[in-house]
Amino acid sequence: PAWKRNLAKSGKRKKTPEERKQERAEEFEQAFNYCESIETPVTVKALAEYMGCSEDTVRNRQKESSSKFWIDGGEVGRK
């Protein structure tokens, strides 16, 4: 179909789902490291503000990289 060709031409399909997931995990870890250097404990709200997204998005990203981080209430920590 034409729309598939247009996606390929526009460059929006250059990354695989695995690559996008890896980028999101790296972004989450970078945000955590930054927030940890400023305040302890790190909160979901602080991560959301740094990442420019909602608190629900932060929680979803944590679930993707759940082997490295935990969320308890509003606090985030490294396992």
Coordinates of N, CA and C in Angstrom, one line a residue:
P1 N 0.8 -1.2 0.0 CA 0.0 0.0 0.0 C 0.9 1.3 0.0
A2 N 0.3 2.3 -0.5 CA 1.0 3.6 -0.6 C 1.5 4.1 0.8
W3 N 0.7 4.0 1.8 CA 1.1 4.5 3.1 C 2.3 3.9 3.6
K4 N 2.5 2.6 3.3 CA 3.7 1.9 3.8 C 5.0 2.5 3.1
R5 N 4.8 2.7 1.8 CA 6.0 3.3 1.1 C 6.3 4.7 1.6
N6 N 5.2 5.5 1.9 CA 5.5 6.8 2.4 C 6.1 6.8 3.8
L7 N 5.8 5.9 4.6 CA 6.5 5.8 5.9 C 8.0 5.5 5.7
A8 N 8.3 4.6 4.8 CA 9.7 4.3 4.5 C 10.4 5.5 4.0
K9 N 9.8 6.2 3.1 CA 10.4 7.4 2.5 C 10.6 8.5 3.5
S10 N 9.7 8.7 4.4 CA 9.8 9.7 5.4 C 10.8 9.5 6.5
G11 N 11.2 8.2 6.6 CA 12.3 7.9 7.6 C 11.7 7.6 9.0
K12 N 10.4 7.5 9.1 CA 9.8 7.2 10.4 C 9.9 5.7 10.7
R13 N 10.3 4.9 9.8 CA 10.3 3.4 10.1 C 11.8 2.9 10.0
K14 N 12.7 3.8 10.4 CA 14.1 3.3 10.3 C 14.5 2.5 11.5
K15 N 13.9 2.7 12.6 CA 14.2 2.0 13.8 C 13.3 0.8 14.1
T16 N 13.9 -0.3 14.5 CA 13.1 -1.4 14.9 C 12.4 -1.2 16.2
P17 N 11.4 -2.0 16.6 CA 10.8 -1.9 17.9 C 11.8 -2.1 19.0
E18 N 12.8 -3.0 18.8 CA 13.8 -3.3 19.8 C 14.7 -2.1 20.0
E19 N 15.0 -1.4 18.9 CA 15.9 -0.2 19.0 C 15.1 0.9 19.8
R20 N 13.9 1.1 19.5 CA 13.1 2.1 20.2 C 13.0 1.8 21.7
K21 N 12.8 0.5 22.0 CA 12.7 0.1 23.4 C 14.0 0.3 24.1
Q22 N 15.1 0.1 23.5 CA 16.5 0.3 24.0 C 16.7 1.8 24.3
E23 N 16.3 2.6 23.3 CA 16.4 4.1 23.5 C 15.6 4.6 24.7
R24 N 14.4 4.1 24.9 CA 13.5 4.5 26.0 C 14.2 4.0 27.3
A25 N 14.8 2.8 27.4 CA 15.4 2.4 28.6 C 16.6 3.3 28.9
E26 N 17.4 3.6 27.9 CA 18.6 4.5 28.1 C 18.1 5.9 28.6
E27 N 17.0 6.4 28.0 CA 16.5 7.7 28.4 C 16.1 7.6 29.9
F28 N 15.4 6.6 30.3 CA 14.9 6.4 31.7 C 16.1 6.4 32.6
E29 N 17.1 5.6 32.3 CA 18.3 5.5 33.1 C 19.1 6.8 33.2
Q30 N 19.2 7.6 32.1 CA 19.8 8.9 32.1 C 19.0 9.8 33.0
A31 N 17.7 9.8 32.9 CA 16.9 10.7 33.7 C 17.0 10.3 35.2
F32 N 17.0 9.0 35.5 CA 17.2 8.6 36.9 C 18.6 9.1 37.4
N33 N 19.6 8.9 36.7 CA 21.0 9.3 37.1 C 21.0 10.8 37.4
Y34 N 20.4 11.6 36.5 CA 20.4 13.1 36.7 C 19.6 13.4 38.0
C35 N 18.4 12.9 38.1 CA 17.5 13.2 39.3 C 18.2 12.7 40.6
E36 N 18.9 11.6 40.5 CA 19.5 11.1 41.7 C 20.7 12.0 42.2
S37 N 21.3 12.6 41.2 CA 22.4 13.5 41.6 C 21.9 14.8 42.2
I38 N 20.7 15.1 42.0 CA 20.1 16.4 42.5 C 19.4 16.1 43.8
E39 N 18.6 15.1 43.9 CA 17.8 14.8 45.1 C 17.7 13.4 45.4
T40 N 17.6 13.0 46.7 CA 17.4 11.7 47.1 C 16.2 11.7 48.1
P41 N 15.2 10.9 48.0 CA 15.0 9.9 47.0 C 14.5 10.4 45.7
V42 N 14.7 9.7 44.6 CA 14.1 10.1 43.3 C 12.7 9.8 43.3
T43 N 11.9 10.7 42.8 CA 10.4 10.5 42.7 C 10.0 10.4 41.3
V44 N 8.8 9.8 41.1 CA 8.2 9.6 39.8 C 7.9 11.0 39.2
K45 N 7.5 11.9 40.0 CA 7.2 13.3 39.6 C 8.4 14.0 39.0
A46 N 9.6 13.8 39.7 CA 10.8 14.4 39.2 C 11.2 13.9 37.9
L47 N 11.1 12.5 37.8 CA 11.5 11.9 36.5 C 10.6 12.4 35.4
A48 N 9.3 12.5 35.7 CA 8.3 12.9 34.6 C 8.7 14.4 34.2
E49 N 9.0 15.2 35.1 CA 9.4 16.6 34.8 C 10.6 16.6 33.9
Y50 N 11.6 15.8 34.3 CA 12.9 15.8 33.5 C 12.7 15.3 32.1
M51 N 11.9 14.2 32.0 CA 11.7 13.5 30.7 C 10.6 14.3 29.9
G52 N 9.9 15.2 30.5 CA 8.9 15.9 29.7 C 7.7 15.0 29.3
C53 N 7.3 14.1 30.3 CA 6.2 13.2 30.0 C 5.3 13.1 31.3
S54 N 4.3 12.3 31.2 CA 3.4 12.1 32.3 C 4.0 11.1 33.3
E55 N 3.5 11.1 34.5 CA 3.9 10.1 35.5 C 3.5 8.7 35.1
D56 N 2.4 8.5 34.4 CA 2.0 7.2 33.9 C 3.1 6.7 32.9
T57 N 3.6 7.6 32.0 CA 4.6 7.2 31.1 C 5.9 6.7 31.8
V58 N 6.3 7.4 32.9 CA 7.4 7.0 33.7 C 7.2 5.6 34.2
R59 N 6.0 5.4 34.7 CA 5.7 4.1 35.3 C 5.8 3.0 34.2
N60 N 5.3 3.3 33.0 CA 5.4 2.3 31.9 C 6.8 2.1 31.5
R61 N 7.6 3.1 31.4 CA 9.0 2.9 31.1 C 9.8 2.1 32.1
Q62 N 9.4 2.3 33.4 CA 10.0 1.5 34.5 C 9.6 0.0 34.3
K63 N 8.4 -0.3 33.9 CA 8.0 -1.6 33.7 C 8.8 -2.3 32.5
E64 N 9.1 -1.5 31.5 CA 9.9 -2.0 30.4 C 11.3 -2.4 30.9
S65 N 11.9 -1.6 31.8 CA 13.2 -1.9 32.3 C 13.1 -2.3 33.8
S66 N 12.1 -3.2 34.1 CA 11.9 -3.5 35.5 C 13.0 -4.3 36.2
S67 N 13.9 -4.9 35.4 CA 15.0 -5.6 36.0 C 16.0 -4.7 36.6
K68 N 16.0 -3.4 36.3 CA 16.9 -2.4 36.9 C 16.4 -1.5 37.9
F69 N 15.1 -1.2 37.9 CA 14.5 -0.2 38.7 C 13.2 -0.7 39.4
W70 N 12.8 0.0 40.6 CA 11.6 -0.3 41.2 C 10.9 1.0 41.5
I71 N 9.6 0.9 41.7 CA 8.8 2.0 42.1 C 7.9 1.6 43.3
D72 N 8.0 2.3 44.4 CA 7.2 2.1 45.6 C 6.6 3.4 46.0
G73 N 5.2 3.4 45.8 CA 4.5 4.7 46.0 C 5.0 5.7 44.9
G74 N 5.6 6.8 45.4 CA 6.0 7.8 44.4 C 7.6 7.8 44.3
E75 N 8.2 6.9 45.0 CA 9.7 6.8 44.9 C 10.2 5.8 43.9
V76 N 11.3 6.1 43.3 CA 12.0 5.2 42.3 C 13.4 4.9 42.8
G77 N 13.8 3.7 42.7 CA 15.1 3.3 43.1 C 15.7 2.2 42.1
R78 N 17.0 2.0 42.3 CA 17.7 1.1 41.5 C 17.8 -0.2 42.2
K79 N 17.5 -1.3 41.6 CA 17.6 -2.7 42.2 C 19.0 -3.1 42.5

